[in-house]
Backbone as numpy.savetxt, mean C-alpha at the origin, in Angstrom:
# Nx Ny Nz CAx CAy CAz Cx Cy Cz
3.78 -20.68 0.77 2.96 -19.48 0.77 3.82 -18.22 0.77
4.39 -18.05 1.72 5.83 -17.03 1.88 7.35 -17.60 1.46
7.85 -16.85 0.38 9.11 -17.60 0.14 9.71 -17.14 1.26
11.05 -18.00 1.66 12.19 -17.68 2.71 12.76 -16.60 2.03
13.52 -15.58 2.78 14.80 -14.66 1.92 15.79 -15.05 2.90
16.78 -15.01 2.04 18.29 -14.88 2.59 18.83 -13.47 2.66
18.51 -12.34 1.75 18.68 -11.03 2.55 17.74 -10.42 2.88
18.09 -9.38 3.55 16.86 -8.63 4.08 15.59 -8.02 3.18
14.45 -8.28 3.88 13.60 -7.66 2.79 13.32 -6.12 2.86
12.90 -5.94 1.81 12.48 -4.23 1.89 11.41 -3.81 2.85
11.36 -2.53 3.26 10.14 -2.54 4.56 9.17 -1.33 2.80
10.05 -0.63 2.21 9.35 0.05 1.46 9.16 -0.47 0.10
8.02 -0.61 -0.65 7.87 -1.28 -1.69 7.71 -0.02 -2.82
8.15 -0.44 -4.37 8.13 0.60 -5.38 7.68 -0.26 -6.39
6.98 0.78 -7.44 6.93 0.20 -8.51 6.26 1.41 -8.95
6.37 1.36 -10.90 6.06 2.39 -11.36 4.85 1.83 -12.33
4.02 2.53 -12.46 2.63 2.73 -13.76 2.65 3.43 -14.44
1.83 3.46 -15.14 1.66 4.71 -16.31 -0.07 4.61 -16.20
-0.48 5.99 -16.10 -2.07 6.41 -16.03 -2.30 6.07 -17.46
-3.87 5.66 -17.01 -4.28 5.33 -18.62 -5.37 5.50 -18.64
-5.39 6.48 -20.04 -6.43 6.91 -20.27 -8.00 7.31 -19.88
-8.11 5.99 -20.23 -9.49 5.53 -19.57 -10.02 5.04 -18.17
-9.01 5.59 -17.22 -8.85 6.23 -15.91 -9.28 7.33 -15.65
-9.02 7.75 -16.23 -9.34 9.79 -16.33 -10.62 10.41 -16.90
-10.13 11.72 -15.64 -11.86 12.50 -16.12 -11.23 13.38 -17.46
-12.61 13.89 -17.75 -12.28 14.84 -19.13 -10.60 15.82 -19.16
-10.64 15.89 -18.07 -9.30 16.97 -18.23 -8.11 16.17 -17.82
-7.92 15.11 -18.51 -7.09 14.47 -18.27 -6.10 13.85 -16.72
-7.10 14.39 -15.84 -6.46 13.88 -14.47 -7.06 12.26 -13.95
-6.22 11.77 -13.58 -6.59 10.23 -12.82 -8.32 10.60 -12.14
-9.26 10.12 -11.86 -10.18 10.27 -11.45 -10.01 9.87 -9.97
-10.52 10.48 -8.62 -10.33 10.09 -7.62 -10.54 8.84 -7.46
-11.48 7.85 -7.82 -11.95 6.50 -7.33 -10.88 5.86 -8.37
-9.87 6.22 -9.12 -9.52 5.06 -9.70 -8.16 5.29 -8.81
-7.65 5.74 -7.81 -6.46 6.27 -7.33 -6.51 4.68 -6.87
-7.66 4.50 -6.16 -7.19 3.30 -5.09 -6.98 2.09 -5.57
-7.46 1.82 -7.09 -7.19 0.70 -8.03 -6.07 0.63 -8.28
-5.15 2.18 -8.46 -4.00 1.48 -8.88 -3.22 1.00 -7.21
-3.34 2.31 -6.51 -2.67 1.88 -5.01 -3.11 0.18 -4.80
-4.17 -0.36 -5.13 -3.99 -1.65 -4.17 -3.39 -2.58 -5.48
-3.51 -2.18 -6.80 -2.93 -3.36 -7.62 -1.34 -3.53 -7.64
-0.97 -2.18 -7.23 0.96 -2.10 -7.32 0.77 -2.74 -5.85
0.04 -2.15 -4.55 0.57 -3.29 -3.77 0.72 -4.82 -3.94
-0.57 -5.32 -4.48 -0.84 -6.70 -4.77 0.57 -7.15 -5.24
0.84 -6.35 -6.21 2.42 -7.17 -7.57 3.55 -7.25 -6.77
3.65 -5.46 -5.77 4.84 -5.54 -5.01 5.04 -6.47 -3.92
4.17 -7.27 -3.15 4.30 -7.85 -2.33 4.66 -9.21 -2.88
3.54 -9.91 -4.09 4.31 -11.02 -4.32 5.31 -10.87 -5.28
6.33 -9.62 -5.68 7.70 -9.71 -5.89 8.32 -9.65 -4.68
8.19 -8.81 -3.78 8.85 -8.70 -2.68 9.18 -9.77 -1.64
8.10 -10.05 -1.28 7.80 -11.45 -0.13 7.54 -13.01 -0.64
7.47 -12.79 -2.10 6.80 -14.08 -2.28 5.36 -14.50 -1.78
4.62 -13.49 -1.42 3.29 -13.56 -0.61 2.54 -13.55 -1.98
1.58 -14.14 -2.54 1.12 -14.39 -3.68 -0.50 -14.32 -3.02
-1.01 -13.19 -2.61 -2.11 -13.52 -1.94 -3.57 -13.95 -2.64
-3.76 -14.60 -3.52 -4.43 -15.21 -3.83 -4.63 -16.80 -3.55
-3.57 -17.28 -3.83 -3.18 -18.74 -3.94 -2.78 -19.05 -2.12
-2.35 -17.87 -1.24 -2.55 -17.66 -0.10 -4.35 -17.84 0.46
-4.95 -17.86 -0.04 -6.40 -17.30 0.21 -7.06 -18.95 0.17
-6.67 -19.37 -1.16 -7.44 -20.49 -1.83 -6.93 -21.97 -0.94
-5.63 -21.40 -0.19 -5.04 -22.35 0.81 -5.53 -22.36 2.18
-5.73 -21.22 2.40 -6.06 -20.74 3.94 -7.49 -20.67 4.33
-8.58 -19.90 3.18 -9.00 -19.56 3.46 -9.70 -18.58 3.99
-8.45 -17.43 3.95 -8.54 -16.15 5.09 -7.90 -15.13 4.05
-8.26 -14.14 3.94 -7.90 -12.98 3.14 -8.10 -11.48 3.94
-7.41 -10.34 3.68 -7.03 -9.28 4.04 -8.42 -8.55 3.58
-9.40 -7.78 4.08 -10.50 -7.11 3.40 -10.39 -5.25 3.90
-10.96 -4.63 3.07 -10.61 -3.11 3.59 -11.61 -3.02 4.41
-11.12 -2.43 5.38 -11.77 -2.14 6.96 -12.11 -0.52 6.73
-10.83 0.43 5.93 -11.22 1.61 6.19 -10.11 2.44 5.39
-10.27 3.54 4.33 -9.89 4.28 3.50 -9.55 5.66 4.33
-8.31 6.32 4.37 -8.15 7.73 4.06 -7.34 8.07 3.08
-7.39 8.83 2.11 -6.74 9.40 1.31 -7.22 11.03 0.93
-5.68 11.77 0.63 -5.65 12.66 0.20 -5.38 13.46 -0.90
-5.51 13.93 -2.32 -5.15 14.24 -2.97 -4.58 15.71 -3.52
-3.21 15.35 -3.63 -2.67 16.41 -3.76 -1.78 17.40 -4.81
-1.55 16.47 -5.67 -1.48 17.15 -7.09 -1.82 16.09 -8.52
-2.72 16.43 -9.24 -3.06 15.65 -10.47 -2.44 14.67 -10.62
-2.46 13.26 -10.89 -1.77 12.76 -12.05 -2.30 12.18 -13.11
-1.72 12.36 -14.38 -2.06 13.18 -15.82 -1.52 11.89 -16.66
-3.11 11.94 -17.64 -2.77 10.69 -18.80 -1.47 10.79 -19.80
-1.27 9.21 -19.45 -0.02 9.16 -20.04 1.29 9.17 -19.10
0.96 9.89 -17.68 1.80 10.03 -16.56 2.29 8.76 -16.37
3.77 8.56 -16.15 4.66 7.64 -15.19 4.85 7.79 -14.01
3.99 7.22 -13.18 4.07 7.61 -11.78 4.33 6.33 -11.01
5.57 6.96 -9.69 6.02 5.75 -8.62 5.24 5.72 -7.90
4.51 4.65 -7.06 4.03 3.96 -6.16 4.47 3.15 -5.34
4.96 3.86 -4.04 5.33 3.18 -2.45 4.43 2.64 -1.86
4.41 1.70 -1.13 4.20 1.39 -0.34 4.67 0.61 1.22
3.83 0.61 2.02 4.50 0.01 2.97 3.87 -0.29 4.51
3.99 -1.10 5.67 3.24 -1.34 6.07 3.60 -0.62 7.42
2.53 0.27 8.19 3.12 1.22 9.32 2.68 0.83 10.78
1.91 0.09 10.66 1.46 -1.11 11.94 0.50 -2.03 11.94
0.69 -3.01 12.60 0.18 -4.53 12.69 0.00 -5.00 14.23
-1.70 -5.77 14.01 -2.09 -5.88 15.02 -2.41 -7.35 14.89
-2.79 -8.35 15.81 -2.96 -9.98 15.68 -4.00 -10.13 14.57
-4.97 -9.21 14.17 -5.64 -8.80 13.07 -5.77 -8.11 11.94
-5.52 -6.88 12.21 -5.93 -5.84 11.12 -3.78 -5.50 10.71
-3.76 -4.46 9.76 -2.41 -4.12 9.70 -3.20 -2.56 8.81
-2.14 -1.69 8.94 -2.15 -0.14 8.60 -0.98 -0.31 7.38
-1.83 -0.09 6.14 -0.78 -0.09 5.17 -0.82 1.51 4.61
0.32 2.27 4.25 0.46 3.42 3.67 1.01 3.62 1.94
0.22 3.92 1.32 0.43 4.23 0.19 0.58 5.18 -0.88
1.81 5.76 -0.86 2.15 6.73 -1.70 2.02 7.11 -3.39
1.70 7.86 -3.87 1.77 8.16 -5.55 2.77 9.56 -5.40
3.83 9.12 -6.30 5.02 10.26 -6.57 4.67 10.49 -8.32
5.47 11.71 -8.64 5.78 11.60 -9.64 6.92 10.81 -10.21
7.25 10.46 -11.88 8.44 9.28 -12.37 9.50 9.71 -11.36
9.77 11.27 -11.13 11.25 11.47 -10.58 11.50 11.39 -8.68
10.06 11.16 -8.45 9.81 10.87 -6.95 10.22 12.46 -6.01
9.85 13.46 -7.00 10.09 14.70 -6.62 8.62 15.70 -5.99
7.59 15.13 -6.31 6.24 15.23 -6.47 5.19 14.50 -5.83
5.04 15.34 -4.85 3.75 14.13 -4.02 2.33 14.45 -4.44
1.79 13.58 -4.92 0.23 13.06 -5.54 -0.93 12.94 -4.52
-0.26 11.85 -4.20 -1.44 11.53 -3.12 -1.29 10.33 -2.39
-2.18 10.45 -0.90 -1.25 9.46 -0.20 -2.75 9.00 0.79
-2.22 7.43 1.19 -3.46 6.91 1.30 -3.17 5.97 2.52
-3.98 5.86 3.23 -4.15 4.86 4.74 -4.85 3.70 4.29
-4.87 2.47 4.52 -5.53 1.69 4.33 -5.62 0.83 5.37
-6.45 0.48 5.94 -6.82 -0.50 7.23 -7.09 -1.67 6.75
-6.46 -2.70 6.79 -6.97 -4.15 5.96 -6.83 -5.05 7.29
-8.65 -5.57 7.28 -8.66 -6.54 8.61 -8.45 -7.98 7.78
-8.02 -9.10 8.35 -7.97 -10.06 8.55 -8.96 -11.16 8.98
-9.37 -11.79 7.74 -10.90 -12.42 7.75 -10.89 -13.74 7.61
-11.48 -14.80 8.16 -11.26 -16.19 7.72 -13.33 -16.41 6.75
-12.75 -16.07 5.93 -13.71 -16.13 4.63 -14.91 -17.19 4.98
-14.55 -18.46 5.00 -15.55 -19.64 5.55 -16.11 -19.13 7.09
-15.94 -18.85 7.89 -16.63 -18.36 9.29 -16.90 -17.03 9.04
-16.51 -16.12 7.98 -17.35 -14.69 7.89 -16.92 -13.94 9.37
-15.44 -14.16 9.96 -15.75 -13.49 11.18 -13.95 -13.43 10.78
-13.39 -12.36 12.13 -12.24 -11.47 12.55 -11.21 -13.25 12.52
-9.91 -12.88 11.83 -9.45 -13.96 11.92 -7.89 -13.62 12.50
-6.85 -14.52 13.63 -5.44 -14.18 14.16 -4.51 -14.56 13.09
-3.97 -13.25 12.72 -2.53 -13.59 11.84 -1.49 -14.95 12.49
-1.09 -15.58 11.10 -0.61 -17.11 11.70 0.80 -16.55 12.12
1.37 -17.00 13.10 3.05 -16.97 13.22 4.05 -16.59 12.17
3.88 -17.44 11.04 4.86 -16.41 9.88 4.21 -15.71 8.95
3.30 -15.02 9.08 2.70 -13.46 8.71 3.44 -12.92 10.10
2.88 -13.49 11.01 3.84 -12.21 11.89 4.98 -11.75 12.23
6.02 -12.80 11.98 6.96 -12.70 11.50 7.39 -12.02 10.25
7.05 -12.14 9.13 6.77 -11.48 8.52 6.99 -9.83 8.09
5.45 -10.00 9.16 5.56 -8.63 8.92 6.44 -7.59 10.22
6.81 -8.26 10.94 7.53 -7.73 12.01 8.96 -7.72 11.51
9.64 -8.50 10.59 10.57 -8.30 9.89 10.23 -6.79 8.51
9.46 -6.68 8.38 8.80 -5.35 7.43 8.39 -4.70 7.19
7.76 -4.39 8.85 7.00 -3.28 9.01 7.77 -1.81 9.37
7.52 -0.70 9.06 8.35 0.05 9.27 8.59 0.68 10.48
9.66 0.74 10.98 10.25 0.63 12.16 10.48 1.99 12.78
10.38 3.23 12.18 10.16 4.81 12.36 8.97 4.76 13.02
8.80 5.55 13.43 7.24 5.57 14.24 6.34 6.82 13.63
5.53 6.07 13.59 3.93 7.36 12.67 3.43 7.82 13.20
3.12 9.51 13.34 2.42 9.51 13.43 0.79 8.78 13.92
-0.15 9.17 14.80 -1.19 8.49 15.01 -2.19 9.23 14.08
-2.19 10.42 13.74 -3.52 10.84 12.84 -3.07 11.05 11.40
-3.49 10.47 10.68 -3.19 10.45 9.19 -3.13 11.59 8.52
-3.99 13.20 9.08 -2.73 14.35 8.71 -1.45 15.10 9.22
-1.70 14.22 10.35 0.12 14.42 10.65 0.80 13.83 9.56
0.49 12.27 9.57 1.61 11.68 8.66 1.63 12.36 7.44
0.60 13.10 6.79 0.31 13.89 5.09 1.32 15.00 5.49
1.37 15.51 6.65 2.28 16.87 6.64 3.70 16.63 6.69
4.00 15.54 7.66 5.42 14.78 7.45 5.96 14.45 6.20
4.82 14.17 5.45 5.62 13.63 3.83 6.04 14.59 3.37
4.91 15.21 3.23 5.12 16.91 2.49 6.10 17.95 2.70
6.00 17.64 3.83 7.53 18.79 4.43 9.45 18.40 3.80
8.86 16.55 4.22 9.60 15.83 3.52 10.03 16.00 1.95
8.87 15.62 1.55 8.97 16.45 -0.17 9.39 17.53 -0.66
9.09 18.59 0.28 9.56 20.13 -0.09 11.20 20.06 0.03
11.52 19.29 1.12 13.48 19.55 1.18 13.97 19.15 0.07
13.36 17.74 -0.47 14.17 17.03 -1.46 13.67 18.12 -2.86
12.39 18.77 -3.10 12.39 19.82 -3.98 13.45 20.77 -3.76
């Protein structure tokens, strides 16, 4: 289900897209509701490049799958059809259930913050329809990858931290 690594894994995950088209409102910007399609599909890819966590075939074994508990996101500058844009992610705390994943949209040069997103994903055992305990190596896991800086507790603190962040490297 989880491959082993022999080096360390990344706590921050990347990968880049390109907006398309038929994403977008008339004026060529990403449409708000499609932000989170791409945020959860680059997570989906980055994790099973990253971890070997293939969470599907995880699901069809177990039983138990990750479901969204709860959305914040903010948007903060366009991104534009045809755009190459990076997508971070990463996971900012974990509980015997639920985990707090954070998800960034940069621009290609990672100079440009887009928009940035909280995601609460509880932990469900699908057949009982009820709250399910992360197994020992998920928690491991993710205790090997979760990020180890400490967040912020209200999700516009953490938006102002990035941002401030962003402005130096501008």
């Amino acid at each position: 289900m989880i491959e082993s690594a022999t080096s360390p894994r990344p706590v921050v995950l990347e990968s880049q897209t390109r907006i398309r088209f038929d994403h977008c409102d008339p004026f060529g910007h990403l449409n708000n509701s499609a932000f989170l399609n791409y945020f959860q599909n680059a997570r989906e890819d980055q994790v099973e490049e990253a971890y070997g966590l293939d969470i599907h075939a995880f699901f069809r074994k177990t039983g138990r799958a990750w479901v969204v508990g709860q959305n914040q996101i903010v948007y903060l500058h366009p991104a534009m059809v045809r755009e190459l844009v990076t997508i971070q992610t990463s996971i900012r705390a974990v509980s015997d259930s639920s985990m707090l994943v954070e998800h960034v949209m940069l621009d290609e040069k990672k100079e440009k913050l887009k928009a940035v997103l909280w995601t609460k994903f509880v932990y469900i055992d699908v057949r009982k329809t009820a709250r399910a305990t992360h197994e020992p190596e998920l928690m491991e896991l993710f205790d090997e990858v979760a990020a180890k800086e400490e967040t912020p507790p209200l999700f516009e603190e953490r938006v102002k931290q990035l941002r401030e962040a962003h402005k130096a490297i501008a």
